CSV table of C-alpha atoms and ligand atoms in Angstrom, one decimal:
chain,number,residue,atom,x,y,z
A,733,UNK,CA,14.6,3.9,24.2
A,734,UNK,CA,14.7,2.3,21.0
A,735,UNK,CA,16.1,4.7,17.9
A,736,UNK,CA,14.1,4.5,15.2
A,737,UNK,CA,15.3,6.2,11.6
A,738,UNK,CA,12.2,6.6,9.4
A,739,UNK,CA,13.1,6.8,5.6
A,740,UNK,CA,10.2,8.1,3.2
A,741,UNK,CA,7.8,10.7,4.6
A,742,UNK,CA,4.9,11.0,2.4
A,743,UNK,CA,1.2,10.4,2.8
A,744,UNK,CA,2.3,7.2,4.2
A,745,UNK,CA,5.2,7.5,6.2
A,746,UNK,CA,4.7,10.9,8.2
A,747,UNK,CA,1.5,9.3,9.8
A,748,UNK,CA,3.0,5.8,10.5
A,749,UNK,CA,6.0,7.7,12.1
A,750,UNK,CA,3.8,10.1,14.2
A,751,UNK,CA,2.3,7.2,15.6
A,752,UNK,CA,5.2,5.6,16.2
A,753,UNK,CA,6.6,9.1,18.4
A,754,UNK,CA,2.8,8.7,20.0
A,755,UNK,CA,4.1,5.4,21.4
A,756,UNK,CA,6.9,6.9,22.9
A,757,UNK,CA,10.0,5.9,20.7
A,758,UNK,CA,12.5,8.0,19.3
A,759,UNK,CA,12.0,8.7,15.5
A,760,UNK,CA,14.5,10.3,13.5
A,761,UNK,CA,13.2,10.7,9.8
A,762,UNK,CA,13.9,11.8,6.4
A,763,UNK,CA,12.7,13.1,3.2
A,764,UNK,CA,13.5,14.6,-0.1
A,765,UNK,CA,10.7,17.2,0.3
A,766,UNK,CA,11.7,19.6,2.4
A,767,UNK,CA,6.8,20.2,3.1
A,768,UNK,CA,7.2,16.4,4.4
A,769,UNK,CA,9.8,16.9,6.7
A,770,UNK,CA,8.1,20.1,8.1
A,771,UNK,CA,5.5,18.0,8.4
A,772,UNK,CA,7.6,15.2,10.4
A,773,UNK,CA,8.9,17.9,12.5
A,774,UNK,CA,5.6,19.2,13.5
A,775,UNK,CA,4.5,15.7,14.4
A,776,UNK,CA,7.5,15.0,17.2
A,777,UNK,CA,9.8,13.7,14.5
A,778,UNK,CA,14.4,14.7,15.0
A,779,UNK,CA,14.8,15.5,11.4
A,780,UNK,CA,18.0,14.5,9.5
A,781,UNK,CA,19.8,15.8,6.7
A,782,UNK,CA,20.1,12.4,4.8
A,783,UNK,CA,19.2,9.1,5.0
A,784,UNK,CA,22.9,8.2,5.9
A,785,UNK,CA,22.0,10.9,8.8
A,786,UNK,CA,18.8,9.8,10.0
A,787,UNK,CA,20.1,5.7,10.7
A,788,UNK,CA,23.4,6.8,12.8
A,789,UNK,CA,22.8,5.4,16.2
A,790,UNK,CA,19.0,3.6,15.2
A,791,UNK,CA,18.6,-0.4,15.7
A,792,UNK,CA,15.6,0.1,13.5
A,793,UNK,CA,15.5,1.8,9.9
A,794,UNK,CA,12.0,2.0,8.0
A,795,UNK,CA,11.3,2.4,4.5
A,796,UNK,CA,8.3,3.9,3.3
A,797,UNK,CA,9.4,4.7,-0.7
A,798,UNK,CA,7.6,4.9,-3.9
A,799,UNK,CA,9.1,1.8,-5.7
A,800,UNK,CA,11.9,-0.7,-5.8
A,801,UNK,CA,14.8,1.4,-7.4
A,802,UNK,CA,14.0,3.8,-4.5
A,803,UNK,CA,14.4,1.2,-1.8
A,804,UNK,CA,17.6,-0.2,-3.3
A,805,UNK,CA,19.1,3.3,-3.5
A,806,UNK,CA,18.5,4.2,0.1
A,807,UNK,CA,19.9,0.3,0.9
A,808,UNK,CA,23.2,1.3,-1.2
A,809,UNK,CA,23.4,4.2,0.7
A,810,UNK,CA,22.7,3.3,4.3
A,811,UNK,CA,24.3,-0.6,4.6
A,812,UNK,CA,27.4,0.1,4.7
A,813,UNK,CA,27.1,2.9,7.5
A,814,UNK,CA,24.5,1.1,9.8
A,815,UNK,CA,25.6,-0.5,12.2
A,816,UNK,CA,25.7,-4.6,12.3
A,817,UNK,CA,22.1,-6.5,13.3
A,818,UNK,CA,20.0,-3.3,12.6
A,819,UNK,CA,16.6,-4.2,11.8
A,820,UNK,CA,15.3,-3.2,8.3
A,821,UNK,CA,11.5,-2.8,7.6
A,822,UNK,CA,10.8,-2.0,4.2
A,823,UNK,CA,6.9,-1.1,4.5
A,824,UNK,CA,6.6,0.1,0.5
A,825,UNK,CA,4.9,-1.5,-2.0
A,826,UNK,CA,7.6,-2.7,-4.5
A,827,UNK,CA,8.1,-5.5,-6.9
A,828,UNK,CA,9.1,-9.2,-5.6
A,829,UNK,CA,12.5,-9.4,-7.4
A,830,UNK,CA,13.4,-6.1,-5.5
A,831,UNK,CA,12.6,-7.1,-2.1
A,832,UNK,CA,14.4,-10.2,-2.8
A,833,UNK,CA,17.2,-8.3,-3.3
A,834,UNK,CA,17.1,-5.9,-1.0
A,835,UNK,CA,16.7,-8.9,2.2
A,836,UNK,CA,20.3,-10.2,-0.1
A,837,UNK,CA,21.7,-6.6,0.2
A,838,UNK,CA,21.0,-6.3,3.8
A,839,UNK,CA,22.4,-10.2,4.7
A,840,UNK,CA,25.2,-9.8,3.0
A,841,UNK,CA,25.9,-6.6,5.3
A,842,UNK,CA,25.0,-8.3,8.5
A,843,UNK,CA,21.7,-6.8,9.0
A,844,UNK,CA,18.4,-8.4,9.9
A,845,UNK,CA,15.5,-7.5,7.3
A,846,UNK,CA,11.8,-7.9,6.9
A,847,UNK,CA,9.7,-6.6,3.7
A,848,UNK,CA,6.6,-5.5,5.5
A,849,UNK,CA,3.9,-3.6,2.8
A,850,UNK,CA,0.8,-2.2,4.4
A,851,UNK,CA,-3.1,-2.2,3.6
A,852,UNK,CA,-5.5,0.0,5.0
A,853,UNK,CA,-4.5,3.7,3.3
A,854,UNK,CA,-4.0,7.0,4.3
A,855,UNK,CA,-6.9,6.2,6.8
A,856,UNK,CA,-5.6,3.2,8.5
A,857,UNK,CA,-2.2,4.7,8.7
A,858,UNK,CA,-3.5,7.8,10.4
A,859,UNK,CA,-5.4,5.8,12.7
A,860,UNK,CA,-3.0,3.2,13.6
A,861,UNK,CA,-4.7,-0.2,12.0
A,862,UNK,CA,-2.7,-0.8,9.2
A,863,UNK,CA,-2.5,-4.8,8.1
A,864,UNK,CA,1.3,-5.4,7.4
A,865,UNK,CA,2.0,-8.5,5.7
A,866,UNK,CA,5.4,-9.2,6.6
A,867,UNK,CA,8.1,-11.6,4.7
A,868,UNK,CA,11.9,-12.5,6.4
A,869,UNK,CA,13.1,-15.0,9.0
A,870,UNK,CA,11.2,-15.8,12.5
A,871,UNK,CA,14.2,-13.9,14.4
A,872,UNK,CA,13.6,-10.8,12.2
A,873,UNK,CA,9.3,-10.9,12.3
A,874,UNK,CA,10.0,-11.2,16.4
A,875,UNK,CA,12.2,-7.7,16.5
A,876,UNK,CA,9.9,-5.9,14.0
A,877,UNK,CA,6.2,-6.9,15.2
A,878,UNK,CA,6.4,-4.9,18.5
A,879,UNK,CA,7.8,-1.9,16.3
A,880,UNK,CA,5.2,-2.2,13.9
A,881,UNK,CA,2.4,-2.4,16.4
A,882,UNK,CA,1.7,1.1,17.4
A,883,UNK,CA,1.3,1.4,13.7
A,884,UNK,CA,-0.9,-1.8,13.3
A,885,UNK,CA,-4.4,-3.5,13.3
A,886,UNK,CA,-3.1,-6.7,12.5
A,887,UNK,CA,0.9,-8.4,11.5
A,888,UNK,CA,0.6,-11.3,9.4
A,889,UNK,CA,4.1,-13.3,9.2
A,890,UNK,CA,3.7,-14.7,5.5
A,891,UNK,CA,6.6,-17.0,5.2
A,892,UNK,CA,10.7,-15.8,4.1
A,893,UNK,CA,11.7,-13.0,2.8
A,894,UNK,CA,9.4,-11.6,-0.3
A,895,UNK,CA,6.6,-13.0,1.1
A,896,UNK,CA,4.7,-9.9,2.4
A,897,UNK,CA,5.1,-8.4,-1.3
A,898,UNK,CA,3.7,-11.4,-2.6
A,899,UNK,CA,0.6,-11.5,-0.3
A,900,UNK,CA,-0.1,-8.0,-1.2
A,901,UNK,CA,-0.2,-8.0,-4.8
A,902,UNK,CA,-1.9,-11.2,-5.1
A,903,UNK,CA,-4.5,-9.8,-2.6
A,904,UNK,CA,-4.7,-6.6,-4.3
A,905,UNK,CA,-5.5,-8.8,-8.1
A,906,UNK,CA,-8.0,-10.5,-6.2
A,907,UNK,CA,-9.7,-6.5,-5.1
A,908,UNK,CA,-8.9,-5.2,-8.3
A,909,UNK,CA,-10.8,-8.1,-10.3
A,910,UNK,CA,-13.5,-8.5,-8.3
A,911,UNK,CA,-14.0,-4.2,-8.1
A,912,UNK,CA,-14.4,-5.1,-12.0
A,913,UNK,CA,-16.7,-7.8,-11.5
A,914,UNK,CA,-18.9,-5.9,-8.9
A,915,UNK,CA,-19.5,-3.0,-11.4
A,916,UNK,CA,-19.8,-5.0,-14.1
A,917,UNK,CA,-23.1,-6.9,-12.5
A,918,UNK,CA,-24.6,-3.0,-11.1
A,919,UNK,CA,-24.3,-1.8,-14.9
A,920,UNK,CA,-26.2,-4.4,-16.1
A,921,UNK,CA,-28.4,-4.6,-13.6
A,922,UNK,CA,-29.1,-1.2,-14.5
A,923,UNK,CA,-29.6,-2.3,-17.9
A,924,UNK,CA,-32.0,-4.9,-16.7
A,925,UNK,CA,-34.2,-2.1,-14.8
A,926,UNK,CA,-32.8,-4.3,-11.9
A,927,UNK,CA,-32.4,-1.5,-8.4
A,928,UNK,CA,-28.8,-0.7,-6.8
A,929,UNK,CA,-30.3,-1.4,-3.4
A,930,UNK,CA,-32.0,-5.1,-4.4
A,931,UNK,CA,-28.6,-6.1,-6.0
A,932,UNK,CA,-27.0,-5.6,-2.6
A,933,UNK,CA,-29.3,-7.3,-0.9
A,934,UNK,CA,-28.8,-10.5,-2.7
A,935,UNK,CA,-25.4,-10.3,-3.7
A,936,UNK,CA,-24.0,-9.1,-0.8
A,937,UNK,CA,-25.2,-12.0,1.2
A,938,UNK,CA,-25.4,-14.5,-1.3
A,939,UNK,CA,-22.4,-16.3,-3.5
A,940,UNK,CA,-21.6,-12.8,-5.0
A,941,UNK,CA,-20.4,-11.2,-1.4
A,942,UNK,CA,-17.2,-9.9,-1.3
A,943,UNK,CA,-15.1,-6.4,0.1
A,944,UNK,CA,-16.1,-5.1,-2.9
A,945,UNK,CA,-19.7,-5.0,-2.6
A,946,UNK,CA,-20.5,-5.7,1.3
A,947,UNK,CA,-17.7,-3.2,2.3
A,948,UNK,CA,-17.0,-0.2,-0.9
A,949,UNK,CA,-20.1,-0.7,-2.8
A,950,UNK,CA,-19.3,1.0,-6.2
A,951,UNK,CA,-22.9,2.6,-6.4
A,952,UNK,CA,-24.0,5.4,-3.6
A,953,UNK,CA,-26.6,4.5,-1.3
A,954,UNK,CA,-25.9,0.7,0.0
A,955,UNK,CA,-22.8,1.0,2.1
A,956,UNK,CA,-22.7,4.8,3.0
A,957,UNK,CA,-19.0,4.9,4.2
A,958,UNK,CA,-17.5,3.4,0.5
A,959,UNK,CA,-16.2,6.5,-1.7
A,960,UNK,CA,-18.8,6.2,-4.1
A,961,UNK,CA,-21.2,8.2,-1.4
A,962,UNK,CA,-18.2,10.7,-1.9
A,963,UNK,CA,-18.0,11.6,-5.4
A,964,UNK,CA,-15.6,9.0,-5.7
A,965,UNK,CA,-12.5,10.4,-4.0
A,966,UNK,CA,-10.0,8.2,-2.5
A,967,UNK,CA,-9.6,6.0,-0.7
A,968,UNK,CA,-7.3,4.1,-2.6
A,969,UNK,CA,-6.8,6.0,-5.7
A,970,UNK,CA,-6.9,4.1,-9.4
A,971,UNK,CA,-3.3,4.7,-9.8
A,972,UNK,CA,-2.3,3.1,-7.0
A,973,UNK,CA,-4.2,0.0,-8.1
A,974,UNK,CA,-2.6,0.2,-11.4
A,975,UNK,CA,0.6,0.6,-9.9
A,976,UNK,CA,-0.2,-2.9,-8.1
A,977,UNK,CA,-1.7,-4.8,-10.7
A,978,UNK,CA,1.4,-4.0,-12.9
A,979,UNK,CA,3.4,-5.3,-10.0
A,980,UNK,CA,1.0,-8.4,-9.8
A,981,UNK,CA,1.8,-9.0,-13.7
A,982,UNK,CA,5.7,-8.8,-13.6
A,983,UNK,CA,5.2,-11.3,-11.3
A,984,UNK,CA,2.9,-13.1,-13.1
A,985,UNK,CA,5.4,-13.4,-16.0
A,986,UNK,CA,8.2,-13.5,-13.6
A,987,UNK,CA,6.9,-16.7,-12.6
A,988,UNK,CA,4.5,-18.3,-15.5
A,989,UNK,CA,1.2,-18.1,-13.3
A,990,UNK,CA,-2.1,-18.0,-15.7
A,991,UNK,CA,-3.6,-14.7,-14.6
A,992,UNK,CA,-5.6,-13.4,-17.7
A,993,UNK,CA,-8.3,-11.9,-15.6
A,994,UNK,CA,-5.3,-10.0,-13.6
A,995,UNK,CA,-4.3,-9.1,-17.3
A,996,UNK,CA,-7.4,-7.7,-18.3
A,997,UNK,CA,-8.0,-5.9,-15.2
A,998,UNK,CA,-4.9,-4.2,-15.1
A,999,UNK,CA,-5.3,-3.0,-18.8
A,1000,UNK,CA,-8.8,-1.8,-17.9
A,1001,UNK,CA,-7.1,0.5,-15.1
A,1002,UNK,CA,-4.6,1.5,-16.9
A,1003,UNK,CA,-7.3,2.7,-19.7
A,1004,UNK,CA,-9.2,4.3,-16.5
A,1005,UNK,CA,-6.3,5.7,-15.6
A,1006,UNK,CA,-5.5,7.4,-18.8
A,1007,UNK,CA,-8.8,9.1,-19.3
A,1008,UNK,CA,-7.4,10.9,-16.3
A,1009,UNK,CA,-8.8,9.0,-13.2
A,1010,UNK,CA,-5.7,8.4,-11.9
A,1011,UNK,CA,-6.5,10.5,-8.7
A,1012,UNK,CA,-10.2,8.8,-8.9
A,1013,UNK,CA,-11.0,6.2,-5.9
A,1014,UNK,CA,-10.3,2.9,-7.6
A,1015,UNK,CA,-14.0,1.9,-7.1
A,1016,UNK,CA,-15.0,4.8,-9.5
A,1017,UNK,CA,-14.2,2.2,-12.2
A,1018,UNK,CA,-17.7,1.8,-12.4
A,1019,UNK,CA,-18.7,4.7,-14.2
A,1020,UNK,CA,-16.0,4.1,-17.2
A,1021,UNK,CA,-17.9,0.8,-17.4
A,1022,UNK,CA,-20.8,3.0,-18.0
A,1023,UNK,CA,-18.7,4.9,-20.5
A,1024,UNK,CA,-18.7,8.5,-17.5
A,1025,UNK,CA,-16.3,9.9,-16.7
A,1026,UNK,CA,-16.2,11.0,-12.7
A,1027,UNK,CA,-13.4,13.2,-12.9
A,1028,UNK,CA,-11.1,13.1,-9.8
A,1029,UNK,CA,-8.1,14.3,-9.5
B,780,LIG,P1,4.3,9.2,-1.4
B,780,LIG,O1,4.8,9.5,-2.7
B,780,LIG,O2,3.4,10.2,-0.7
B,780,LIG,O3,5.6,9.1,-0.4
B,780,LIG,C1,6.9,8.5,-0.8
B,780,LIG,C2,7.9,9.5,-0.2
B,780,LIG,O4,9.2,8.9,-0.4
B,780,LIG,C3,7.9,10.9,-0.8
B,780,LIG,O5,7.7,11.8,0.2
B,780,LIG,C4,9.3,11.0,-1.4
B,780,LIG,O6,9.9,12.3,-1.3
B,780,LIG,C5,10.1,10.0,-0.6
B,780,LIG,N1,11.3,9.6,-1.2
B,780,LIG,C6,11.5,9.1,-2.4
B,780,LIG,N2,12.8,8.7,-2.6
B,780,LIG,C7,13.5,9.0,-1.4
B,780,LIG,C8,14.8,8.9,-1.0
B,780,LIG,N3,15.8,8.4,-1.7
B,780,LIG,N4,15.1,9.3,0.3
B,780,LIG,C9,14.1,9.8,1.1
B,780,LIG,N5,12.8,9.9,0.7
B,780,LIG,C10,12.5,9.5,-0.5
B,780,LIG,O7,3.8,7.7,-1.4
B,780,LIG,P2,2.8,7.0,-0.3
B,780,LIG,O8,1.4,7.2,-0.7
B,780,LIG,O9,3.3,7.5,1.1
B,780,LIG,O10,3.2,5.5,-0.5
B,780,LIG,C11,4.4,5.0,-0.1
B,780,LIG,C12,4.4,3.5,-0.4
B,780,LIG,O11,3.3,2.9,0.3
B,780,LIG,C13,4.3,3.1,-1.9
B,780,LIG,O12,5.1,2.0,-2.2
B,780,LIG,C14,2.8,2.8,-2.0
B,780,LIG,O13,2.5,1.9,-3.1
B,780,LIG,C15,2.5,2.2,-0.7
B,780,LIG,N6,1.1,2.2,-0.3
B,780,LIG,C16,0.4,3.4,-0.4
B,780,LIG,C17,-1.0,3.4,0.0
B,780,LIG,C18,-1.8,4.7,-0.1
B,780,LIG,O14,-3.0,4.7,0.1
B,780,LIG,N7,-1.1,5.9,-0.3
B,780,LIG,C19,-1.6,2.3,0.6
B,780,LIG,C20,-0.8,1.1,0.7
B,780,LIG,C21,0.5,1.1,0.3
């Protein structure tokens, strides 16, 4: 049976990893909070005392972390005492740079590595249908994708290593601009006594469709699985968005790509955010459009 250690057991992780013991592997995991490891336990998980203890005897180690410095500091840690050709998966969202380095820190210890971030929330990763978007060599994406399938709707190989982090914040520009656009055109089609419902009907099978309107409609009533039929709770919470559009603009300026509307929308979030929406499902952007507040937390 393959040994699996699972680093980073939040609202992420401990449901990836319980599906991952539901497919019959052997997942050792670890956390700084000793709730999520409770939780781990509870869901079939060995629990370790630290992340150097959770990758002795794995062929596998998983990341799920907050943020680059995080994934660096558990790659510090647990290189030197894995053993040679273990797979790493980092499945967080971090910056480019980071990942980068982290595929350099893991080559230059004889390890295979793959960045692999996830969309599809809480939800998806309860339900096993996540879409990882994977970055790292062809011999590396061929080890990982059966590991990540009991995890998985759908593994997209996106090219060397960075290239899953790069697919995800460029995709996630693309959904936070166009959630901007989308409840830009309901507000004023409000203003233009214009109804919720015949906006839909047009736009979302006309040139305006996108996943913003045809699949998390910002208003209630059209689509009645999108948040906004939910008082706006997440979902994918506004700070999380942030979070990624910031990522997407380090990039940005990492590179010297033209993104002014991925400027703009990450300082409109960020103003979202700060009138204390960060817990708010993203889509809820609407009603600060509309100068509401919707008050999730
Ligand atoms: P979370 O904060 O719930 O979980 C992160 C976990 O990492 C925490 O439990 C924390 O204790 C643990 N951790 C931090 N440093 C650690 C260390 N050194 N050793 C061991 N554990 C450590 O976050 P989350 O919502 O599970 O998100 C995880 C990652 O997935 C983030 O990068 C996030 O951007 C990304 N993501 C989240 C969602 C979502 O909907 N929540 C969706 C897609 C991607």
């Amino acid at each position: 049976m393959t040994n699996i250690a699972f680093i980073g057991l939040g609202n992420m992780g401990n449901p990836m990893a319980a599906n991952l013991v539901k497919a019959g592997l052997n997942v050792t995991g670890f956390d700084l909070v000793a709730d999520n490891l409770e939780q781990a336990e509870a869901n079939g998980l060995n629990i370790a005392d630290s992340a150097v203890d959770a990758i002795r005897g794995a062929a596998v180690v998983i990341t799920m972390l907050p943020a680059g410095k995080h994934v660096l500091s558990v790659y510090d840690n647990v290189l030197d005492p894995a053993e040679a050709g273990t797979l790493f998966i980092d499945c967080s969202t971090i910056d480019v740079d980071s990942a980068r380095k982290a595929h350099e820190l893991a080559s230059e210890s004889g390890m295979l590595s793959i960045d692999a971030p996830v969309s599809g929330g809480v939800g998806g990763a309860e339900a096993g249908t996540l879409t990882f978007m994977a970055g790292g060599s062809s011999e590396a994406f061929a080890l990982a994708e059966p590991i990540l399938d009991p995890m998985a709707g759908r593994i997209v190989h996106c090219g060397d290593g960075g290239a899953g982090q790069s697919a995800k914040i460029c995709n996630n520009m693309i959904l936070g601009i166009s959630m901007i656009g989308v409840g830009e055109a309901f507000v004023l089609a409000e203003k233009l006594g214009l109804s919720h419902q015949a906006l839909f009907d047009v736009a979302s099978t006309s040139s305006g469709q996108c996943w913003s309107i045809n699949t998390y409609c910002p208003v209630p009533g059209p689509v009645p699985t999108s948040p906004a039929n939910n008082d706006y709770k997440p979902g994918f919470a506004a700070a999380l968005m942030l979070k990624d559009l910031k990522l997407a603009q380090e990039a940005a300026q990492a590179t010297g790509a033209v993104t002014p509307l991925g400027a703009s929308a990450m300082q409109l979030y960020a103003l979202f955010n700060a009138t204390g929406e960060a817990g708010t499902d993203f889509s809820g952007i609407i009603n600060f459009l509309r100068g509401q507040k919707t008050g999730q937390k």
